[in-house]
Short mmCIF file of C-alpha atoms in Angstrom, two decimals:
data_model
loop_
_atom_site.label_atom_id
_atom_site.label_comp_id
_atom_site.label_asym_id
_atom_site.label_seq_id
_atom_site.Cartn_x
_atom_site.Cartn_y
_atom_site.Cartn_z
CA UNK A 1 -19.67 -57.23 -26.67
CA UNK A 2 -16.58 -57.30 -24.47
CA UNK A 3 -16.55 -56.31 -20.81
CA UNK A 4 -14.57 -53.15 -21.65
CA UNK A 5 -17.12 -52.00 -24.25
CA UNK A 6 -19.98 -52.57 -21.85
CA UNK A 7 -18.24 -50.42 -19.28
CA UNK A 8 -17.56 -47.62 -21.76
CA UNK A 9 -21.18 -47.64 -22.89
CA UNK A 10 -22.35 -47.15 -19.35
CA UNK A 11 -20.22 -44.04 -18.81
CA UNK A 12 -22.23 -40.87 -19.22
CA UNK A 13 -20.99 -38.07 -21.46
CA UNK A 14 -19.97 -36.00 -18.43
CA UNK A 15 -17.96 -38.81 -16.98
CA UNK A 16 -16.06 -39.19 -20.23
CA UNK A 17 -15.07 -35.54 -20.27
CA UNK A 18 -14.40 -34.93 -16.59
CA UNK A 19 -12.28 -37.24 -14.48
CA UNK A 20 -13.85 -38.76 -11.40
CA UNK A 21 -11.61 -36.76 -9.11
CA UNK A 22 -8.55 -34.55 -9.09
CA UNK A 23 -5.87 -34.75 -6.44
CA UNK A 24 -2.87 -32.58 -5.74
CA UNK A 25 -0.49 -32.41 -2.82
CA UNK A 26 1.83 -29.84 -1.33
CA UNK A 27 4.41 -30.76 1.29
CA UNK A 28 6.49 -28.88 3.82
CA UNK A 29 8.76 -31.23 5.69
CA UNK A 30 6.66 -34.04 7.13
CA UNK A 31 3.54 -31.85 6.91
CA UNK A 32 1.53 -32.66 3.82
CA UNK A 33 -1.57 -31.00 2.47
CA UNK A 34 -3.67 -33.00 -0.01
CA UNK A 35 -6.40 -31.30 -2.00
CA UNK A 36 -9.02 -33.59 -3.56
CA UNK A 37 -11.83 -32.32 -5.75
CA UNK A 38 -14.82 -34.31 -7.02
CA UNK A 39 -15.78 -35.52 -3.55
CA UNK A 40 -19.23 -37.00 -2.98
CA UNK A 41 -18.94 -37.55 0.77
CA UNK A 42 -16.73 -38.18 3.77
CA UNK A 43 -16.85 -41.80 4.89
CA UNK A 44 -14.85 -41.53 8.08
CA UNK A 45 -12.77 -38.99 9.94
CA UNK A 46 -10.38 -39.22 12.86
CA UNK A 47 -6.99 -37.66 13.54
CA UNK A 48 -5.35 -40.91 12.29
CA UNK A 49 -7.55 -41.86 9.35
CA UNK A 50 -9.70 -40.08 6.79
CA UNK A 51 -11.82 -41.76 4.13
CA UNK A 52 -13.47 -39.80 1.32
CA UNK A 53 -15.69 -41.03 -1.49
CA UNK A 54 -15.44 -39.82 -5.10
CA UNK A 55 -17.62 -40.87 -8.03
CA UNK A 56 -15.61 -43.92 -8.98
CA UNK A 57 -13.15 -44.47 -6.16
CA UNK A 58 -12.83 -44.12 -2.45
CA UNK A 59 -9.64 -42.62 -1.08
CA UNK A 60 -8.18 -43.45 2.30
CA UNK A 61 -5.51 -41.34 4.00
CA UNK A 62 -3.71 -42.36 7.18
CA UNK A 63 -1.29 -40.44 9.34
CA UNK A 64 -1.11 -38.33 12.47
CA UNK A 65 -2.88 -35.14 13.46
CA UNK A 66 -5.08 -35.11 10.36
CA UNK A 67 -7.42 -32.20 9.76
CA UNK A 68 -10.12 -31.75 7.19
CA UNK A 69 -11.33 -28.59 5.47
CA UNK A 70 -14.36 -28.50 3.21
CA UNK A 71 -14.44 -26.05 0.30
CA UNK A 72 -16.89 -25.19 -2.41
CA UNK A 73 -17.03 -27.18 -5.67
CA UNK A 74 -16.90 -30.50 -3.84
CA UNK A 75 -13.30 -30.04 -2.75
CA UNK A 76 -11.71 -31.10 0.53
CA UNK A 77 -8.26 -30.51 1.91
CA UNK A 78 -6.71 -33.01 4.25
CA UNK A 79 -3.61 -31.81 6.02
CA UNK A 80 -1.29 -33.17 8.65
CA UNK A 81 1.45 -35.78 8.92
CA UNK A 82 0.08 -37.97 6.11
CA UNK A 83 1.73 -41.39 5.84
CA UNK A 84 -0.28 -43.31 3.23
CA UNK A 85 -2.86 -42.58 0.55
CA UNK A 86 -4.72 -45.56 -0.90
CA UNK A 87 -7.31 -45.76 -3.66
CA UNK A 88 -10.06 -48.37 -3.82
CA UNK A 89 -11.99 -48.72 -7.08
CA UNK A 90 -15.75 -49.05 -6.87
CA UNK A 91 -17.56 -51.53 -9.15
CA UNK A 92 -19.85 -50.07 -11.82
CA UNK A 93 -22.29 -52.88 -11.43
CA UNK A 94 -22.62 -52.40 -7.71
CA UNK A 95 -26.23 -52.22 -6.71
CA UNK A 96 -27.46 -53.53 -10.04
CA UNK A 97 -26.46 -57.19 -10.10
CA UNK A 98 -28.67 -59.11 -7.70
CA UNK B 1 -9.59 -17.64 10.55
CA UNK B 2 -11.52 -16.56 7.48
CA UNK B 3 -11.21 -12.92 6.48
CA UNK B 4 -14.99 -12.36 6.44
CA UNK B 5 -15.28 -13.88 9.93
CA UNK B 6 -12.50 -11.61 11.12
CA UNK B 7 -14.08 -8.50 9.60
CA UNK B 8 -17.76 -9.05 10.36
CA UNK B 9 -17.59 -11.43 13.30
CA UNK B 10 -18.74 -15.04 13.52
CA UNK B 11 -19.39 -18.07 15.66
CA UNK B 12 -17.31 -21.08 16.55
CA UNK B 13 -19.19 -24.34 16.24
CA UNK B 14 -18.11 -27.57 17.88
CA UNK B 15 -19.35 -31.02 16.93
CA UNK B 16 -18.38 -34.39 18.29
CA UNK B 17 -15.26 -35.87 16.66
CA UNK B 18 -17.29 -38.85 15.48
CA UNK B 19 -19.75 -36.56 13.72
CA UNK B 20 -17.10 -34.67 11.70
CA UNK B 21 -17.37 -37.00 8.70
CA UNK B 22 -21.17 -36.69 8.69
CA UNK B 23 -21.05 -32.90 8.97
CA UNK B 24 -18.35 -32.65 6.29
CA UNK B 25 -20.45 -34.83 3.96
CA UNK B 26 -23.47 -32.56 4.44
CA UNK B 27 -21.38 -29.42 3.87
CA UNK B 28 -19.98 -30.91 0.63
CA UNK B 29 -23.43 -31.64 -0.73
CA UNK B 30 -24.72 -28.18 0.29
CA UNK B 31 -21.66 -26.34 -1.01
CA UNK B 32 -20.72 -24.92 2.42
CA UNK B 33 -17.14 -24.42 3.51
CA UNK B 34 -15.52 -25.23 6.86
CA UNK B 35 -12.11 -25.88 8.28
CA UNK B 36 -12.32 -28.51 11.00
CA UNK B 37 -9.83 -28.58 13.83
CA UNK B 38 -8.73 -31.80 15.51
CA UNK B 39 -11.40 -31.22 18.17
CA UNK B 40 -14.19 -30.87 15.59
CA UNK B 41 -14.33 -27.07 15.78
CA UNK B 42 -15.00 -24.78 12.85
CA UNK B 43 -15.87 -21.09 12.44
CA UNK B 44 -18.85 -19.70 10.60
CA UNK B 45 -19.36 -16.08 9.46
CA UNK B 46 -22.31 -14.32 11.07
CA UNK B 47 -24.23 -13.69 7.86
CA UNK B 48 -24.30 -17.41 6.92
CA UNK B 49 -25.33 -18.78 10.31
CA UNK B 50 -28.79 -19.90 9.18
CA UNK B 51 -27.48 -22.17 6.44
CA UNK B 52 -24.99 -23.83 8.75
CA UNK B 53 -27.58 -24.31 11.50
CA UNK B 54 -29.99 -25.96 9.10
CA UNK B 55 -27.17 -28.18 7.78
CA UNK B 56 -26.43 -29.28 11.34
CA UNK B 57 -30.03 -30.22 12.17
CA UNK B 58 -30.14 -33.56 13.95
CA UNK B 59 -26.51 -33.30 15.04
CA UNK B 60 -25.44 -32.20 18.49
CA UNK B 61 -23.30 -29.07 18.46
CA UNK B 62 -22.32 -26.07 20.57
CA UNK B 63 -21.97 -22.43 19.51
CA UNK B 64 -19.58 -19.83 20.82
CA UNK B 65 -19.23 -16.20 19.76
CA UNK B 66 -15.89 -15.06 18.33
CA UNK B 67 -14.63 -11.62 19.21
CA UNK B 68 -13.24 -10.19 16.01
CA UNK B 69 -12.87 -6.76 14.50
CA UNK B 70 -16.33 -5.41 15.44
CA UNK B 71 -15.86 -6.53 19.07
CA UNK B 72 -12.34 -5.06 19.02
CA UNK B 73 -13.71 -1.76 17.71
CA UNK B 74 -16.39 -1.67 20.43
CA UNK B 75 -13.78 -2.43 23.09
CA UNK B 76 -11.51 0.22 21.67
CA UNK B 77 -14.17 2.89 22.01
CA UNK B 78 -13.92 2.36 25.76
CA UNK B 79 -10.14 2.72 25.75
CA UNK B 80 -9.86 6.25 24.49
CA UNK B 81 -6.10 6.51 24.97
CA UNK B 82 -5.35 3.74 22.47
CA UNK B 83 -7.97 5.13 20.09
CA UNK B 84 -6.38 8.57 20.25
CA UNK B 85 -2.90 7.08 19.68
CA UNK B 86 -4.15 5.12 16.66
CA UNK B 87 -5.82 8.21 15.29
CA UNK B 88 -2.68 10.33 15.73
CA UNK B 89 -0.48 7.66 14.10
CA UNK B 90 -2.83 7.32 11.10
CA UNK B 91 -3.10 11.10 10.66
CA UNK B 92 0.69 11.35 10.87
CA UNK B 93 1.13 8.56 8.32
CA UNK B 94 -1.33 10.15 5.87
CA UNK B 95 0.13 13.62 6.41
CA UNK B 96 3.76 12.53 6.06
CA UNK B 97 3.02 10.61 2.86
CA UNK B 98 2.13 13.92 1.20
CA UNK B 99 5.73 15.17 1.29
CA UNK B 100 9.10 14.19 -0.13
CA UNK B 101 11.14 12.53 2.60
CA UNK B 102 14.40 12.11 0.77
CA UNK B 103 16.00 12.77 -2.62
CA UNK B 104 18.57 10.17 -3.69
CA UNK B 105 20.81 10.99 -6.62
CA UNK B 106 22.76 8.40 -8.60
CA UNK B 107 24.72 8.24 -11.85
CA UNK B 108 26.84 11.36 -11.25
CA UNK B 109 30.64 11.12 -11.32
CA UNK B 110 32.10 14.56 -11.90
CA UNK B 111 29.20 16.69 -10.69
CA UNK B 112 28.84 16.56 -6.88
CA UNK B 113 25.55 15.20 -5.49
CA UNK B 114 25.01 18.41 -3.55
CA UNK B 115 25.17 20.42 -6.79
CA UNK B 116 22.57 18.17 -8.43
CA UNK B 117 20.36 18.43 -5.33
CA UNK B 118 20.69 22.20 -5.44
CA UNK B 119 19.63 22.32 -9.08
CA UNK B 120 16.71 19.99 -8.34
CA UNK B 121 15.68 22.16 -5.40
CA UNK B 122 15.70 25.21 -7.67
CA UNK B 123 13.33 23.30 -9.97
CA UNK B 124 11.04 22.44 -7.03
CA UNK B 125 12.17 18.98 -5.95
CA UNK B 126 13.61 19.02 -2.45
CA UNK B 127 13.05 17.31 0.89
CA UNK B 128 9.75 18.52 2.28
CA UNK B 129 8.24 19.45 -1.09
CA UNK B 130 4.67 18.35 -1.66
CA UNK B 131 4.22 15.37 -3.99
CA UNK B 132 0.93 16.81 -5.19
CA UNK B 133 2.44 20.01 -6.52
CA UNK B 134 5.35 18.15 -8.17
CA UNK B 135 5.39 17.38 -11.83
CA UNK B 136 8.37 15.16 -12.58
CA UNK B 137 8.44 16.05 -16.26
CA UNK B 138 8.39 19.75 -15.38
CA UNK B 139 11.25 19.33 -12.86
CA UNK B 140 13.25 17.33 -15.41
CA UNK B 141 12.70 19.91 -18.14
CA UNK B 142 13.50 22.86 -15.91
CA UNK B 143 16.65 21.25 -14.47
CA UNK B 144 17.97 20.26 -17.89
CA UNK B 145 17.30 23.73 -19.26
CA UNK B 146 19.22 25.48 -16.47
CA UNK B 147 21.99 22.97 -15.81
CA UNK B 148 25.24 23.22 -17.66
CA UNK B 149 26.55 19.89 -16.45
CA UNK B 150 23.58 17.52 -16.56
CA UNK B 151 22.77 16.01 -19.93
CA UNK B 152 19.94 13.65 -18.99
CA UNK B 153 17.73 13.24 -15.93
CA UNK B 154 15.06 10.81 -14.74
CA UNK B 155 13.00 10.99 -11.55
CA UNK B 156 11.14 8.06 -9.99
CA UNK B 157 9.08 7.88 -6.84
CA UNK B 158 9.31 4.86 -4.55
CA UNK B 159 7.35 5.30 -1.35
CA UNK B 160 8.11 8.79 -0.16
CA UNK B 161 11.60 8.90 -1.63
CA UNK B 162 12.48 10.48 -4.97
CA UNK B 163 15.17 8.54 -6.87
CA UNK B 164 16.98 10.71 -9.37
CA UNK B 165 19.22 9.21 -12.04
CA UNK B 166 21.46 11.64 -13.90
CA UNK B 167 23.86 11.46 -16.81
CA UNK B 168 26.45 14.15 -17.11
CA UNK B 169 27.09 16.11 -20.27
CA UNK B 170 30.04 14.83 -22.26
CA UNK B 171 32.40 17.70 -22.92
CA UNK B 172 34.15 17.41 -26.26
CA UNK B 173 37.33 19.27 -27.08
CA UNK B 174 36.79 22.27 -29.27
CA UNK B 175 37.52 21.40 -32.89
CA UNK B 176 39.69 23.56 -35.11
CA UNK B 177 36.63 24.29 -37.23
CA UNK B 178 35.27 26.66 -34.64
CA UNK B 179 37.93 29.32 -35.40
CA UNK B 180 36.93 32.79 -36.45
CA UNK B 181 38.84 32.86 -39.78
CA UNK B 182 37.70 31.02 -42.85
CA UNK B 183 37.90 30.62 -46.64
CA UNK B 184 35.10 29.89 -49.05
CA UNK B 185 35.75 26.95 -51.38
CA UNK B 186 33.69 25.36 -54.17
CA UNK B 187 31.36 22.65 -52.92
CA UNK B 188 31.27 20.96 -56.37
CA UNK B 189 32.53 21.18 -59.96
CA UNK B 190 30.77 24.07 -61.70
CA UNK B 191 31.02 27.24 -63.80
CA UNK B 192 30.97 30.44 -61.76
CA UNK B 193 28.08 32.59 -62.95
CA UNK B 194 28.17 35.34 -60.36
CA UNK B 195 30.39 36.23 -57.42
CA UNK B 196 29.71 38.85 -54.75
CA UNK B 197 32.39 39.34 -52.08
CA UNK B 198 31.35 40.77 -48.73
CA UNK B 199 34.57 40.03 -46.89
CA UNK B 200 37.84 38.51 -48.09
CA UNK B 201 39.68 38.37 -51.42
CA UNK B 202 38.05 36.81 -54.54
CA UNK B 203 40.22 34.22 -56.29
CA UNK B 204 37.87 33.49 -59.21
CA UNK B 205 35.69 35.53 -61.56
CA UNK B 206 32.41 34.92 -63.40
CA UNK B 207 32.85 32.46 -66.27
CA UNK B 208 35.64 30.48 -64.57
CA UNK B 209 35.34 26.71 -64.36
CA UNK B 210 36.17 25.45 -60.88
CA UNK B 211 36.72 22.05 -59.30
CA UNK B 212 35.25 20.93 -55.98
CA UNK B 213 37.37 22.23 -53.11
CA UNK B 214 38.96 25.06 -55.13
CA UNK B 215 39.47 28.34 -53.27
CA UNK B 216 36.87 30.96 -54.25
CA UNK B 217 37.12 33.70 -51.61
CA UNK B 218 40.13 33.76 -49.33
CA UNK B 219 40.08 34.86 -45.71
CA UNK B 220 43.83 35.59 -45.78
CA UNK B 221 44.51 39.25 -46.50
CA UNK B 222 47.82 39.80 -48.35
CA UNK B 223 50.51 41.96 -46.75
CA UNK B 224 50.12 44.71 -49.36
CA UNK B 225 46.46 45.14 -48.32
CA UNK B 226 47.29 45.29 -44.65
CA UNK B 227 47.64 41.56 -43.90
CA UNK B 228 45.79 39.42 -41.39
CA UNK B 229 42.89 37.01 -41.42
CA UNK B 230 39.14 37.50 -41.87
CA UNK B 231 36.11 35.29 -42.06
CA UNK B 232 35.43 35.08 -45.81
CA UNK B 233 31.85 36.02 -46.70
CA UNK B 234 30.11 36.29 -50.04
CA UNK B 235 27.67 34.77 -52.48
CA UNK B 236 28.99 32.58 -55.30
CA UNK B 237 26.48 31.24 -57.79
CA UNK B 238 27.68 28.34 -59.90
CA UNK B 239 25.91 26.49 -62.69
CA UNK B 240 26.20 22.77 -63.27
CA UNK B 241 24.34 19.86 -64.84
CA UNK B 242 23.31 16.77 -62.97
CA UNK B 243 21.49 13.61 -63.98
CA UNK B 244 18.75 12.20 -61.77
CA UNK B 245 17.03 8.94 -62.63
CA UNK B 246 14.49 6.43 -61.37
CA UNK B 247 13.87 2.86 -62.44
CA UNK B 248 10.48 1.24 -61.93
CA UNK B 249 10.37 -2.57 -62.11
CA UNK B 250 7.45 -4.08 -64.04
CA UNK B 251 6.55 -6.31 -61.08
CA UNK B 252 6.62 -4.61 -57.72
CA UNK B 253 5.61 -5.76 -54.25
CA UNK B 254 3.85 -3.46 -51.80
CA UNK B 255 2.45 -3.81 -48.30
CA UNK B 256 -1.23 -3.47 -47.48
CA UNK B 257 -2.73 -3.33 -44.00
CA UNK B 258 -5.85 -5.25 -42.95
CA UNK B 259 -8.58 -4.35 -40.48
CA UNK B 260 -7.47 -3.11 -37.05
CA UNK B 261 -8.36 -5.53 -34.25
CA UNK B 262 -8.37 -4.55 -30.60
CA UNK B 263 -5.62 -6.41 -28.72
CA UNK B 264 -5.58 -4.90 -25.27
CA UNK B 265 -6.99 -2.10 -23.15
CA UNK B 266 -4.92 -0.88 -20.25
CA UNK B 267 -5.70 1.83 -17.72
CA UNK B 268 -2.69 3.57 -16.26
CA UNK B 269 -3.09 5.36 -12.95
CA UNK B 270 0.05 7.11 -11.76
CA UNK B 271 2.73 4.48 -12.39
CA UNK B 272 0.43 1.48 -12.03
CA UNK B 273 -1.25 -0.07 -15.01
CA UNK B 274 -4.29 -2.33 -14.90
CA UNK B 275 -5.13 -4.64 -17.78
CA UNK B 276 -8.85 -4.33 -18.52
CA UNK B 277 -8.94 -6.45 -21.61
CA UNK B 278 -6.47 -8.61 -23.44
CA UNK B 279 -6.90 -10.61 -26.58
CA UNK B 280 -4.43 -12.87 -28.33
CA UNK B 281 -3.76 -13.04 -32.03
CA UNK B 282 -5.02 -16.22 -33.61
CA UNK B 283 -3.22 -16.03 -36.94
CA UNK B 284 0.48 -16.29 -37.64
CA UNK B 285 0.50 -13.68 -40.40
CA UNK B 286 2.82 -10.69 -40.28
CA UNK B 287 1.26 -7.84 -38.37
CA UNK B 288 1.89 -4.38 -36.99
CA UNK B 289 0.98 -3.16 -33.53
CA UNK B 290 -0.70 0.22 -33.30
CA UNK B 291 -0.82 1.91 -29.94
CA UNK B 292 -3.54 4.43 -29.14
CA UNK B 293 -2.91 6.54 -26.04
CA UNK B 294 -5.64 8.68 -24.56
CA UNK B 295 -4.36 10.78 -21.71
CA UNK B 296 -6.82 12.67 -19.57
CA UNK B 297 -6.33 16.40 -19.19
CA UNK B 298 -8.16 19.27 -17.57
CA UNK B 299 -9.00 22.00 -20.10
CA UNK B 300 -6.49 20.34 -22.44
CA UNK B 301 -3.67 21.86 -20.40
CA UNK B 302 -3.14 20.04 -17.11
CA UNK B 303 -2.36 16.37 -17.51
CA UNK B 304 -4.11 14.05 -15.06
CA UNK B 305 -2.20 11.04 -13.74
CA UNK B 306 -4.30 8.50 -15.61
CA UNK B 307 -4.85 7.47 -19.18
CA UNK B 308 -6.26 4.72 -21.37
CA UNK B 309 -3.84 2.76 -23.52
CA UNK B 310 -5.27 0.69 -26.33
CA UNK B 311 -3.33 -1.53 -28.70
CA UNK B 312 -4.56 -2.78 -32.03
CA UNK B 313 -3.09 -5.27 -34.43
CA UNK B 314 -3.42 -5.12 -38.18
CA UNK B 315 -2.42 -7.90 -40.54
CA UNK B 316 0.20 -6.99 -43.10
CA UNK B 317 -0.14 -8.53 -46.51
CA UNK B 318 2.58 -8.28 -49.14
CA UNK B 319 1.02 -8.06 -52.56
CA UNK B 320 2.58 -7.99 -55.98
CA UNK B 321 1.54 -5.75 -58.77
CA UNK B 322 2.39 -5.83 -62.45
CA UNK B 323 2.38 -2.49 -64.25
CA UNK B 324 1.28 -2.03 -67.84
CA UNK B 325 3.45 0.13 -70.15
CA UNK B 326 1.23 3.15 -69.57
CA UNK B 327 1.25 2.66 -65.79
CA UNK B 328 5.04 2.30 -65.84
CA UNK B 329 5.36 5.70 -67.49
CA UNK B 330 2.98 7.35 -65.00
CA UNK B 331 4.67 5.86 -61.92
CA UNK B 332 8.19 6.66 -63.17
CA UNK B 333 7.15 10.18 -64.04
CA UNK B 334 5.64 10.89 -60.61
CA UNK B 335 8.66 9.40 -58.80
CA UNK B 336 11.08 11.43 -60.90
CA UNK B 337 9.07 14.59 -60.22
CA UNK B 338 9.33 14.00 -56.45
CA UNK B 339 13.08 13.41 -56.73
CA UNK B 340 13.46 16.56 -58.82
CA UNK B 341 11.62 18.68 -56.25
CA UNK B 342 13.97 17.37 -53.54
CA UNK B 343 17.07 18.08 -55.61
CA UNK B 344 15.95 21.58 -56.58
CA UNK B 345 14.88 22.58 -53.09
CA UNK B 346 17.93 24.85 -52.61
CA UNK B 347 18.78 25.71 -56.22
CA UNK B 348 17.33 27.40 -59.26
CA UNK B 349 16.42 25.44 -62.38
CA UNK B 350 17.98 26.64 -65.63
CA UNK B 351 17.22 23.84 -68.07
CA UNK B 352 15.84 20.32 -67.91
CA UNK B 353 15.87 17.49 -70.45
CA UNK B 354 13.97 14.31 -69.64
CA UNK B 355 14.11 10.98 -71.47
CA UNK B 356 13.02 7.42 -70.77
CA UNK B 357 13.53 3.87 -72.02
CA UNK B 358 12.09 0.42 -71.42
CA UNK B 359 14.64 -1.91 -69.86
CA UNK B 360 14.58 -5.68 -69.31
CA UNK B 361 13.12 -5.27 -65.82
CA UNK B 362 10.84 -2.28 -66.32
CA UNK B 363 11.21 1.37 -67.23
CA UNK B 364 14.00 3.86 -66.57
CA UNK B 365 13.39 7.59 -66.63
CA UNK B 366 16.14 10.20 -66.25
CA UNK B 367 16.48 13.98 -66.32
CA UNK B 368 19.52 16.10 -67.00
CA UNK B 369 19.02 19.14 -64.81
CA UNK B 370 21.01 22.33 -65.27
CA UNK B 371 20.78 24.41 -62.13
CA UNK B 372 22.12 27.47 -60.41
CA UNK B 373 23.20 27.10 -56.79
CA UNK B 374 25.28 28.80 -54.12
CA UNK B 375 28.43 26.72 -54.28
CA UNK B 376 30.46 28.48 -51.57
CA UNK B 377 31.45 26.23 -48.67
CA UNK B 378 33.11 27.60 -45.56
CA UNK B 379 36.42 26.07 -44.49
CA UNK B 380 37.86 27.34 -41.24
CA UNK B 381 41.52 28.29 -41.13
CA UNK B 382 43.34 26.32 -38.43
CA UNK B 383 45.63 28.23 -36.08
#
């Protein structure tokens, strides 16, 4: 069995249907508002850096004067002068391989 | 600020900047909402305080009351002057919205606006009239009935202003046909059976064969009888034969309608309509839309300004049918009978002879109808 097949087998039915997260952005000049749904938690928050965790990835946003709003349905909105958005994939085997 | 916080009041919470991520994480897992400021502040509506407090257990925070609408209302009760002013303004606004503020007329070119406004005022629509007592359709009907210059009229309300669009009557030049003097001529080829002259001079007698357009009674009085012109009047009965026929094809297509399915339900209140239900057709077949309007009335006389509009769709299927010889005869016979009734609606039947034959495509049935009809046609004498 290949590595890809193993990974697919481990995905639950729900994960196959629904994406890990959904992201959309709306900008007005340098002000950007990023809406991310499918959030599990907030890793870090400051006016320069925000880190959020989704089911499969963690997302990091940097900029100036960042604000965070928490909505229902596991959705957060990060707004401010956002400069970068980076995605870091989490390993599926994390916590299992010892 | 959230609308519920503004309306019912709330509290402003402040947590340490370093704790924002922790608090946000807890709110996400508990399904609570919050909008954090740069200082770690967020507002909470009064009726959800307990949930937020329990979510913040173990975290240091401060609470501060927000003065919103309830606090504003309490403060206002102490300032009676402002309260009175607000009350007066709202009463004035409500009161003034009951009356027509302005009537704006458009679409008129020849007829002056003032004349249209005068006619509208006579029908009940004028500045200061009450909207409640106004029925636009009644005003439109009454104005059109009385006006000699307006041919079409539409009234719309926007805010407190009535917008009236008019179209003037087109005046055509009087045609020569409208003169007072006329002749009577034959409307078709026939044999004159009977002629009765009420006014004018007869130019034919019973038994004469005439062609279409031939003069029967003249409105010109000869000089020996006094001269002059009259409007020719009389009754001229002519007999003639005519063939009417129908052909029924052996294979014929006809439409049939399927079951009615509800497509949409719409409630219309005044000029606003609200969609209550809407369905979309799933098949691509041909269909017809049937609209069912139920308007509400009081005692079946006074129409209320709301109604329920339902639309249904019904599939249309085109089917083909092949007639047997016997069926062909029956169908052709019934169709010919209908045609005959139409043709004889204004004449008297003298004799009828019907015959039929099978053709390559189906069956042809024809009748030769001898009938008696008033064949006099009025032709006005031009000046």
